[in-house]
mmCIF file of C-alpha atoms and ligand atoms in Angstrom:
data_model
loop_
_atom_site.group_PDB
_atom_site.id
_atom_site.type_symbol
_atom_site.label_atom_id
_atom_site.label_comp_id
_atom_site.label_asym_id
_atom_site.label_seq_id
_atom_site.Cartn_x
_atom_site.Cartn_y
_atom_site.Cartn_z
ATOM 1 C CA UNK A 292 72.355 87.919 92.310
ATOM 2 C CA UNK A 293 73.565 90.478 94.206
ATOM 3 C CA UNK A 294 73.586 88.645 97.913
ATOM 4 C CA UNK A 295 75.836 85.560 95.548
ATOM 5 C CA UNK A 296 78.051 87.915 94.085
ATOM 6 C CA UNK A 297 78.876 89.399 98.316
ATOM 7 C CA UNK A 298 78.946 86.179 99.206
ATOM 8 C CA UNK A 299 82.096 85.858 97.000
ATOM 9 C CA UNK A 300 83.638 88.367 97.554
ATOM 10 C CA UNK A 301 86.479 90.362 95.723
ATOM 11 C CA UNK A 302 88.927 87.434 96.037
ATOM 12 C CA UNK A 303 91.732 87.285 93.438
ATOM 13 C CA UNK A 304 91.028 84.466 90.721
ATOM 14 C CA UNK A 305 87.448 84.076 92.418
ATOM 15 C CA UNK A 306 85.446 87.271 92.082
ATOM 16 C CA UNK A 307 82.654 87.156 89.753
ATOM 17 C CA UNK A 308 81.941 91.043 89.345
ATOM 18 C CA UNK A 309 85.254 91.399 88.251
ATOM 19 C CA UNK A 310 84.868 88.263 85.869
ATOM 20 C CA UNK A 311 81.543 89.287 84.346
ATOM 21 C CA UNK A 312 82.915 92.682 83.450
ATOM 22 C CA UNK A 313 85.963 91.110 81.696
ATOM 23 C CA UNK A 314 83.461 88.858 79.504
ATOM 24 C CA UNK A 315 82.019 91.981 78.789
ATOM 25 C CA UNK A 316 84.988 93.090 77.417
ATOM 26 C CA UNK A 317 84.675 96.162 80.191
ATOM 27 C CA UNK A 318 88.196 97.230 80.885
ATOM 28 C CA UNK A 319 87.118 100.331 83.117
ATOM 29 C CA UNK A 320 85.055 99.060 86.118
ATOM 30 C CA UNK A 321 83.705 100.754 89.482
ATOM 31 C CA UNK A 322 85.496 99.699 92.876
ATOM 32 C CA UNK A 323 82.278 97.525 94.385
ATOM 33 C CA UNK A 324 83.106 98.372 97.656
ATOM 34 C CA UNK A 325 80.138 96.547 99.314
ATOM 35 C CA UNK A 326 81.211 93.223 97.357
ATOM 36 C CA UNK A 327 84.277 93.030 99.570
ATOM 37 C CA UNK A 328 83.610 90.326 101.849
ATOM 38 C CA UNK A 329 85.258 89.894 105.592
ATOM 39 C CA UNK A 330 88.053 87.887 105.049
ATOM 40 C CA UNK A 331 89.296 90.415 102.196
ATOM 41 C CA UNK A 332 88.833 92.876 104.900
ATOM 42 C CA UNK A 333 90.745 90.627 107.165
ATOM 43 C CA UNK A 334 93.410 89.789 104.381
ATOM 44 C CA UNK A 335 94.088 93.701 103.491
ATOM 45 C CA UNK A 336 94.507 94.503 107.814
ATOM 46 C CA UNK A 337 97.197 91.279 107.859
ATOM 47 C CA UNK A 338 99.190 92.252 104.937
ATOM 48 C CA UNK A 339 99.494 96.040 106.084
ATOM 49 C CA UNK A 340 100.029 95.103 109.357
ATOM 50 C CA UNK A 341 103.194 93.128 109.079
ATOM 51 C CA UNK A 342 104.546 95.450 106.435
ATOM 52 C CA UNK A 343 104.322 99.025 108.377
ATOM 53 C CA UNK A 344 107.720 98.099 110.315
ATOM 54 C CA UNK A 345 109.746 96.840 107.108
ATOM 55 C CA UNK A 346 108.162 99.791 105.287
ATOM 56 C CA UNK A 347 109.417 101.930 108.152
ATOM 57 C CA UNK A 348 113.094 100.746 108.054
ATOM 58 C CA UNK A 349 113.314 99.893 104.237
ATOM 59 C CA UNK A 350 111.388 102.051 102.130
ATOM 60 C CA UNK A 351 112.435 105.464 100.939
ATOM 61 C CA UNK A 352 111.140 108.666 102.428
ATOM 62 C CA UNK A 353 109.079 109.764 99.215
ATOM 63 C CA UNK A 354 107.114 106.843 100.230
ATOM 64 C CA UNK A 355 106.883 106.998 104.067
ATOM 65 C CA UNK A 356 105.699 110.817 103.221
ATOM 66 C CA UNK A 357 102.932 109.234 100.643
ATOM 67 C CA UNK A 358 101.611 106.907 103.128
ATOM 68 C CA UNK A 359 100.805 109.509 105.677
ATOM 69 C CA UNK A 360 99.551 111.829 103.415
ATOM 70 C CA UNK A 361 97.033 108.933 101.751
ATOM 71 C CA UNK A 362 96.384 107.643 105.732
ATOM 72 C CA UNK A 363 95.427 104.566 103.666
ATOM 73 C CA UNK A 364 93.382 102.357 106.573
ATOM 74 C CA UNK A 365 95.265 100.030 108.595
ATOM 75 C CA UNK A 366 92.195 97.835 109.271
ATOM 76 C CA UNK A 367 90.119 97.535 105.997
ATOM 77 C CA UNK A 368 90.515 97.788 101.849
ATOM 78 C CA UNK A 369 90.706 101.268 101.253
ATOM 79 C CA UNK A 370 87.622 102.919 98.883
ATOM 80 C CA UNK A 371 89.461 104.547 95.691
ATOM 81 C CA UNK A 372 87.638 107.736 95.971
ATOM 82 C CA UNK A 373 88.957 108.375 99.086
ATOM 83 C CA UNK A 374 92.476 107.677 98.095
ATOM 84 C CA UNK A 375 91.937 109.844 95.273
ATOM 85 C CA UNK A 376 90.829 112.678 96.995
ATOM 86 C CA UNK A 377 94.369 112.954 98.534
ATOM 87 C CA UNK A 378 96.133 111.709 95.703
ATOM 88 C CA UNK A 379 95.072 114.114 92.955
ATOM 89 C CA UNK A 380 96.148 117.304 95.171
ATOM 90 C CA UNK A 381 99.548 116.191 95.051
ATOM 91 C CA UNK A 382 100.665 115.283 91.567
ATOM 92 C CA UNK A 383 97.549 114.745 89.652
ATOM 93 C CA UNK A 384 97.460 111.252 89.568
ATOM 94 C CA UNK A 385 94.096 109.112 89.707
ATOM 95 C CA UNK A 386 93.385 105.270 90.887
ATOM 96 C CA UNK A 387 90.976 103.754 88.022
ATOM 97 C CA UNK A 388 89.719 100.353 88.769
ATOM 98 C CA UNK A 389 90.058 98.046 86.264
ATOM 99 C CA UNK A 390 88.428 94.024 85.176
ATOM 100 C CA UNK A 391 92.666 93.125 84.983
ATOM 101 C CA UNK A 392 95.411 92.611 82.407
ATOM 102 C CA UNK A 393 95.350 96.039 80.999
ATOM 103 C CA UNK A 394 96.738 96.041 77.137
ATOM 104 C CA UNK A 395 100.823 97.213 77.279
ATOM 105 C CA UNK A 396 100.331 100.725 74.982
ATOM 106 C CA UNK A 397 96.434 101.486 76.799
ATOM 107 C CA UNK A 398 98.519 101.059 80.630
ATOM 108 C CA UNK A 399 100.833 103.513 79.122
ATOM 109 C CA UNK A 400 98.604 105.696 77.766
ATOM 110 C CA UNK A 401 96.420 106.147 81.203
ATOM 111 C CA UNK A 402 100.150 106.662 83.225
ATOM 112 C CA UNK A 403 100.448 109.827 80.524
ATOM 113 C CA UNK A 404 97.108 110.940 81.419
ATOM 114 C CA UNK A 405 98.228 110.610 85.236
ATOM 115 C CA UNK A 406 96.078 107.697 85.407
ATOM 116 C CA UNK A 407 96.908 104.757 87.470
ATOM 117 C CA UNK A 408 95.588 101.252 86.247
ATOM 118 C CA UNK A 409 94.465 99.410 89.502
ATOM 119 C CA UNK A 410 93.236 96.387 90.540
ATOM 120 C CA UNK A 411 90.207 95.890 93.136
ATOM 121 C CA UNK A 412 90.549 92.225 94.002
ATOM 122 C CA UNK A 413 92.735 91.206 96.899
ATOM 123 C CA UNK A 414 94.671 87.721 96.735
ATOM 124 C CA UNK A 415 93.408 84.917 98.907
ATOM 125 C CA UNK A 416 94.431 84.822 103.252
ATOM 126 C CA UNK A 417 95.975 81.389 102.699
ATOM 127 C CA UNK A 418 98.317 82.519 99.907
ATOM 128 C CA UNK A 419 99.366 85.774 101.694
ATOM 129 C CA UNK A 420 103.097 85.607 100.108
ATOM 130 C CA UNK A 421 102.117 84.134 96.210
ATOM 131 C CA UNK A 422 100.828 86.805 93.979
ATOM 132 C CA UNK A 423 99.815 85.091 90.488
ATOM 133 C CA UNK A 424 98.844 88.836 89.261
ATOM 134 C CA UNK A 425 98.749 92.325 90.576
ATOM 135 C CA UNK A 426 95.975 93.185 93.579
ATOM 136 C CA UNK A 427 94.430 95.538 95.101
ATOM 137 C CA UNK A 428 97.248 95.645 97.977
ATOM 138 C CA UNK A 429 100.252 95.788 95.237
ATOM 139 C CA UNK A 430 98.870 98.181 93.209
ATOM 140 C CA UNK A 431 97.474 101.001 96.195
ATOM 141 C CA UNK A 432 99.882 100.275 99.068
ATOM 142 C CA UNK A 433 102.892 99.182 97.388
ATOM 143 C CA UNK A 434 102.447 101.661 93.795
ATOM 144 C CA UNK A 435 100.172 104.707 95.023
ATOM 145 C CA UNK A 436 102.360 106.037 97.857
ATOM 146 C CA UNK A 437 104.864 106.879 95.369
ATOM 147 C CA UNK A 438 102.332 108.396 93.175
ATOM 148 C CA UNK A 439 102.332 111.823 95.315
ATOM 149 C CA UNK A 440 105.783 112.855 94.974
ATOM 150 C CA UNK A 441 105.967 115.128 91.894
ATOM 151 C CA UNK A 442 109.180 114.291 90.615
ATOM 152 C CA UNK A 443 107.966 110.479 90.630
ATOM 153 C CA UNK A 444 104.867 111.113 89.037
ATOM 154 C CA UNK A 445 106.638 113.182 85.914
ATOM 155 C CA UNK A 446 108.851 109.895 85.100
ATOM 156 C CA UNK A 447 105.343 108.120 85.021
ATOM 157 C CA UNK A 448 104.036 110.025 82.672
ATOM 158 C CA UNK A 449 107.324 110.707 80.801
ATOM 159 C CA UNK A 450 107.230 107.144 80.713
ATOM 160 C CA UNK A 451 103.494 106.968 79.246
ATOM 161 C CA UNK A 452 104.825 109.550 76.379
ATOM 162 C CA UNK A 453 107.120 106.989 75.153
ATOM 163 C CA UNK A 454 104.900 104.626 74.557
ATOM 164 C CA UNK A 455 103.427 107.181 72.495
ATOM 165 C CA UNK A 456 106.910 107.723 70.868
ATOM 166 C CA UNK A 457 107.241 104.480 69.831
ATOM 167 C CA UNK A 458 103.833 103.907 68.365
ATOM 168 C CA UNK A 459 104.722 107.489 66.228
ATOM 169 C CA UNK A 460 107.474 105.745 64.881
ATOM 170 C CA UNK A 461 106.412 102.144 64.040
ATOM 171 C CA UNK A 462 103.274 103.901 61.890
ATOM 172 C CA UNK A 463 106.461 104.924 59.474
ATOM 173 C CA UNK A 464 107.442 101.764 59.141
ATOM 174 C CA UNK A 465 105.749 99.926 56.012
ATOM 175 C CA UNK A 466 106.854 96.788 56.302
ATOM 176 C CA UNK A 467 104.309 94.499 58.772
ATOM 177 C CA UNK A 468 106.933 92.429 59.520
ATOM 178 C CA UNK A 469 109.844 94.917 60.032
ATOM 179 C CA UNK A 470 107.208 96.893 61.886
ATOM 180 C CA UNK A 471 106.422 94.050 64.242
ATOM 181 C CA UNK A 472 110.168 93.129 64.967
ATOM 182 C CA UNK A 473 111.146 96.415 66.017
ATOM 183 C CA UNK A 474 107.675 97.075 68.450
ATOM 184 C CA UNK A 475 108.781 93.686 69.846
ATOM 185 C CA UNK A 476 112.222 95.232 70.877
ATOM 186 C CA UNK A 477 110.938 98.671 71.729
ATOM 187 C CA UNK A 478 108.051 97.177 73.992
ATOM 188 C CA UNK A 479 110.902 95.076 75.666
ATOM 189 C CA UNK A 480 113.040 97.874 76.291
ATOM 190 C CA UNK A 481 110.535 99.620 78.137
ATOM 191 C CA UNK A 482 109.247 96.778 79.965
ATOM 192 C CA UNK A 483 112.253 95.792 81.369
ATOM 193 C CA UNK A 484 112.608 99.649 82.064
ATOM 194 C CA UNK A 485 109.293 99.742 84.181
ATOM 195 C CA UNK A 486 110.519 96.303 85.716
ATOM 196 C CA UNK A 487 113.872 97.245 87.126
ATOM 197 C CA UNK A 488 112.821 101.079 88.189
ATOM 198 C CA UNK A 489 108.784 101.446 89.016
ATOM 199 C CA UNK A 490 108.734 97.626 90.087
ATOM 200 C CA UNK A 491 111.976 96.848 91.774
ATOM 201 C CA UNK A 492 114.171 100.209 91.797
ATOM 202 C CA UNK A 493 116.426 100.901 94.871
ATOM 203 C CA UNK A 494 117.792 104.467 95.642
ATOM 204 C CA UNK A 495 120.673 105.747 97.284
ATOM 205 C CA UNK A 496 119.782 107.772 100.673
ATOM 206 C CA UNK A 497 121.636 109.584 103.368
ATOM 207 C CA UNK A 498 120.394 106.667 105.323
ATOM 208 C CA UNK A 499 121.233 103.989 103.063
ATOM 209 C CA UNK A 500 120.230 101.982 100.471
ATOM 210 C CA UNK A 501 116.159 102.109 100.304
ATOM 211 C CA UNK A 502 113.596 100.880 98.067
ATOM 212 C CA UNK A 503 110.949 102.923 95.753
ATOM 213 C CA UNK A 504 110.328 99.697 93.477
ATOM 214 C CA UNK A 505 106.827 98.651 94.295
ATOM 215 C CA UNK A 506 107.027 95.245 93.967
ATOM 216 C CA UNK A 507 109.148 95.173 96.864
ATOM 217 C CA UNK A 508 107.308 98.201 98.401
ATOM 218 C CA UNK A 509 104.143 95.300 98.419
ATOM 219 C CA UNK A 510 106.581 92.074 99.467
ATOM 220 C CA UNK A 511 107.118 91.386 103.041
ATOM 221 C CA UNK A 512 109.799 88.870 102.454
ATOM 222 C CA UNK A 513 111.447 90.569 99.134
ATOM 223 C CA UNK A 514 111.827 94.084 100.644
ATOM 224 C CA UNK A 515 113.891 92.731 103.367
ATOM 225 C CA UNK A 516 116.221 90.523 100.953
ATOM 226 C CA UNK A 517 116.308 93.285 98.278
ATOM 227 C CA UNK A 518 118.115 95.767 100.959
ATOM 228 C CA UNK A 519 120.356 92.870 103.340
ATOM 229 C CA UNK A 520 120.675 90.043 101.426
ATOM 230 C CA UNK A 521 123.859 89.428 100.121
ATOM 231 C CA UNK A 522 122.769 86.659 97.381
ATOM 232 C CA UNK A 523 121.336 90.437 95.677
ATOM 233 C CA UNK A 524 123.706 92.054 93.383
ATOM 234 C CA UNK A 525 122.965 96.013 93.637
ATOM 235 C CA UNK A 526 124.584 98.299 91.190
ATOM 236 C CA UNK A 527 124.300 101.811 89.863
ATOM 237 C CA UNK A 528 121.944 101.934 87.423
ATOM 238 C CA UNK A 529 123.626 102.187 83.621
ATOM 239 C CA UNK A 530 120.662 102.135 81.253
ATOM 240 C CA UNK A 531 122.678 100.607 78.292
ATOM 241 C CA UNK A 532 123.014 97.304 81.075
ATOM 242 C CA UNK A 533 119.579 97.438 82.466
ATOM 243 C CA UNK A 534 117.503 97.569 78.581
ATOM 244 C CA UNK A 535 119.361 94.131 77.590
ATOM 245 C CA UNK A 536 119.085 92.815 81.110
ATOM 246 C CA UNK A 537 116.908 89.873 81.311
ATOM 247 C CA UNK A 538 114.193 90.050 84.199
ATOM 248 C CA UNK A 539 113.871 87.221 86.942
ATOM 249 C CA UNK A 540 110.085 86.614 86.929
ATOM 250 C CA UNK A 541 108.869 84.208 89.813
ATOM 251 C CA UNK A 542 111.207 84.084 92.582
ATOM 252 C CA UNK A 543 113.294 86.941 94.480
ATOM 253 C CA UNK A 544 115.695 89.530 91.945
ATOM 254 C CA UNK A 545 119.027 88.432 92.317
ATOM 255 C CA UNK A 546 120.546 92.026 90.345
ATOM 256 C CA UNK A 547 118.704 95.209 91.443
ATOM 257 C CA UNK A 548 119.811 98.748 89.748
ATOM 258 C CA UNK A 549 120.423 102.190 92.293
ATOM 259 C CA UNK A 550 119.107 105.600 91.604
ATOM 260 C CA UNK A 551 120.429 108.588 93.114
ATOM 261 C CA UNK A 552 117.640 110.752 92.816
ATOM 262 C CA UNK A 553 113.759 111.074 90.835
ATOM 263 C CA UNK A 554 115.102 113.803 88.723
ATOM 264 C CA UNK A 555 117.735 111.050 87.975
ATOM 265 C CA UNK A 556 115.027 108.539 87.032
ATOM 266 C CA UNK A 557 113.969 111.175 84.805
ATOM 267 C CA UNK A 558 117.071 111.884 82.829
ATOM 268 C CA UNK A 559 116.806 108.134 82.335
ATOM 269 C CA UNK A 560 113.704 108.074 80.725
ATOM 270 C CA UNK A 561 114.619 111.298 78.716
ATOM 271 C CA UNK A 562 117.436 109.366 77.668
ATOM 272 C CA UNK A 563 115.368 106.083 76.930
ATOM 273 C CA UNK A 564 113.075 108.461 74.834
ATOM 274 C CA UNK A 565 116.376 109.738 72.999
ATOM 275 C CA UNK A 566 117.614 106.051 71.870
ATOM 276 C CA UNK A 567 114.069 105.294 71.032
ATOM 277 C CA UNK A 568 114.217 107.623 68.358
ATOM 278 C CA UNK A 569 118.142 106.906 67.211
ATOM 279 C CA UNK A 570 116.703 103.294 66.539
ATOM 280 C CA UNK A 571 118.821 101.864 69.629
ATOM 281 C CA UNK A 572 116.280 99.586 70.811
ATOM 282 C CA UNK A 573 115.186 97.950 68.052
ATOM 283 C CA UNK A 574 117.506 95.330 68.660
ATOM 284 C CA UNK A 575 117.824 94.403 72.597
ATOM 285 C CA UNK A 576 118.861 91.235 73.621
ATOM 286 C CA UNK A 577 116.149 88.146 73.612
ATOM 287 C CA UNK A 578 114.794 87.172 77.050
ATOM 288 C CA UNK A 579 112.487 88.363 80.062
ATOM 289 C CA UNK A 580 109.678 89.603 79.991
ATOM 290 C CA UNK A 581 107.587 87.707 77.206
ATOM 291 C CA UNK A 582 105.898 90.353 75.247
ATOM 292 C CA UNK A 583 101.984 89.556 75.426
ATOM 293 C CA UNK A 584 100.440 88.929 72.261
ATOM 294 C CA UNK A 585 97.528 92.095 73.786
ATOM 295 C CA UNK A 586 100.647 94.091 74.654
ATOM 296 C CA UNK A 587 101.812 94.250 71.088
ATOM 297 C CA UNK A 588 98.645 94.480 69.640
ATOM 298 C CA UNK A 589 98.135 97.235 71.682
ATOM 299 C CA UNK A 590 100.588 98.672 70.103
ATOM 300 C CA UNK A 591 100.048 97.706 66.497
ATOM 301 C CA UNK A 592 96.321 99.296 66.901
ATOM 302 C CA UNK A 593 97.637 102.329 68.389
ATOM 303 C CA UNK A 594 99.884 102.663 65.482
ATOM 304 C CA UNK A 595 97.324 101.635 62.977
ATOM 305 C CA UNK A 596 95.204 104.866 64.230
ATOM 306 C CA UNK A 597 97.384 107.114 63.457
HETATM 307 FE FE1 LIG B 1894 103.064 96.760 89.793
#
């Protein structure tokens, strides 16, 4: 079994460990380092490769300064425990593998815990660009680097206490439905949150405009686009804009938001946080990104707990 399963490898949408485990209903897996097979070897050395000189000229320093401190290899998939034994020093922030989709108000919870939800498989050589779901490659080279600045790490986990906030407040609400509707807006709000700052954020530098968004930190061709192109809108970020902004889901962002600063993300999420609890976001406008029916669940369990 074991000699099929290596055989396979850790390929994304063909990797039976990973597969098994989520039949199981295992959310929390080990890494399976020896399952990796050459070509996702091969796979993790291309994609680094051609991204060192973008990351070099478009990502932001906090980043460049993450990546040398992780020395993440240039050659091979990186083992967790290794990552995490120069991760942890610096903000207290943890890799855990996981079987996949991780539940909206559980991912939360493990970022307040300073616990980062990450995938082990690695997408396929011939699809280098097309990433149906999150891998191994978005979630440590493109998310983790960011994950040993301090100041970054405390909006995570700021973040993660929201979630927390809003499950707090929908177990005072009585009515199902009423209850439902407003989680629905609330989950929205942050999502889109998470989407135009952790996933796609640009900040202002002495040198320019640079990226700390990890979706572009992970895309060779979107990193480039996000900073020159000039079919991308880029504005300072006003949080009453971005929270009833609809997100762009399967091809490049057109409109990407500008931070000056991490303790500026953080006064963001304070102030996310602060119209949580005024009942401003139970009502954000309809659109991108579709709330999961596990994501509000999530919620509604958490809630239910309580
Ligand atoms: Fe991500």
């Amino acid at each position: 079994m074991a000699g099929t399963l290596a055989a396979t490898g850790l390929t994304t949408g063909s990797a039976p460990f990973v597969e098994e485990a989520r039949t199981r209903g295992e959310l929390y897996i080990t890494q399976a380092y020896e399952l990796y097979s050459q070509q996702n070897h091969e796979a993790w050395a291309s994609l680094h490769k051609r991204m060192q000189p973008r990351w070099e000229r478009y990502a932001n320093d906090h980043f460049l300064r993450g990546l040398d401190t992780l020395r993440l290899p240039a050659d091979r998939i990186p083992h967790l425990s290794h990552v995490n034994q120069r991760l942890k020093p610096m903000s207290g922030f943890e890799a855990r593998p996981v079987s996949g989709y991780v539940p909206g108000f559980l991912f939360f919870d493990c970022l307040s815990r300073r616990e980062f939800p990450t995938t082990i498989t690695i997408r396929d050589q011939s699809r280098m660009d097309y990433l149906p779901e999150p891998d191994i490659f978005h979630d440590v080279a493109g998310h983790i680097p960011m994950h040993t600045e301090k100041a970054f790490a405390d909006v995570l986990v700021r973040l993660g206490g929201c979630a927390h906030t809003a499950v707090a407040m929908a177990a005072r609400v009585h009515d199902r439905d009423e209850q439902t509707r407003r989680l629905r807006n609330v989950i929205r709000a942050m999502s889109r949150f998470f989407w135009f700052t952790v996933e796609f954020g640009l900040m202002r530098t002495p040198q320019g405009i640079r990226a700390y968004g990890s979706g572009l930190l992970s895309s060779y061709g979107e990193l480039e686009h996000a900073i020159e192109s000039d079919q991308v809108q880029r504005y300072p970020v006003q949080l009453e804009w971005l929270i009833h902004q609809g997100a762009e889901i399967d091809h490049y962002q057109p409109l990407l938001f500008i931070v000056d600063s991490f303790d500026h993300l953080f006064s963001l999420v304070e102030q996310l946080e602060q119209w949580m609890r005024e009942g401003k976001l139970n009502n954000v406008a309809p659109g991108l990104p579709e709330i999961a029916a596990g994501d509000l669940q999530s919620f509604l369990d958490a809630a239910e707990s309580l």
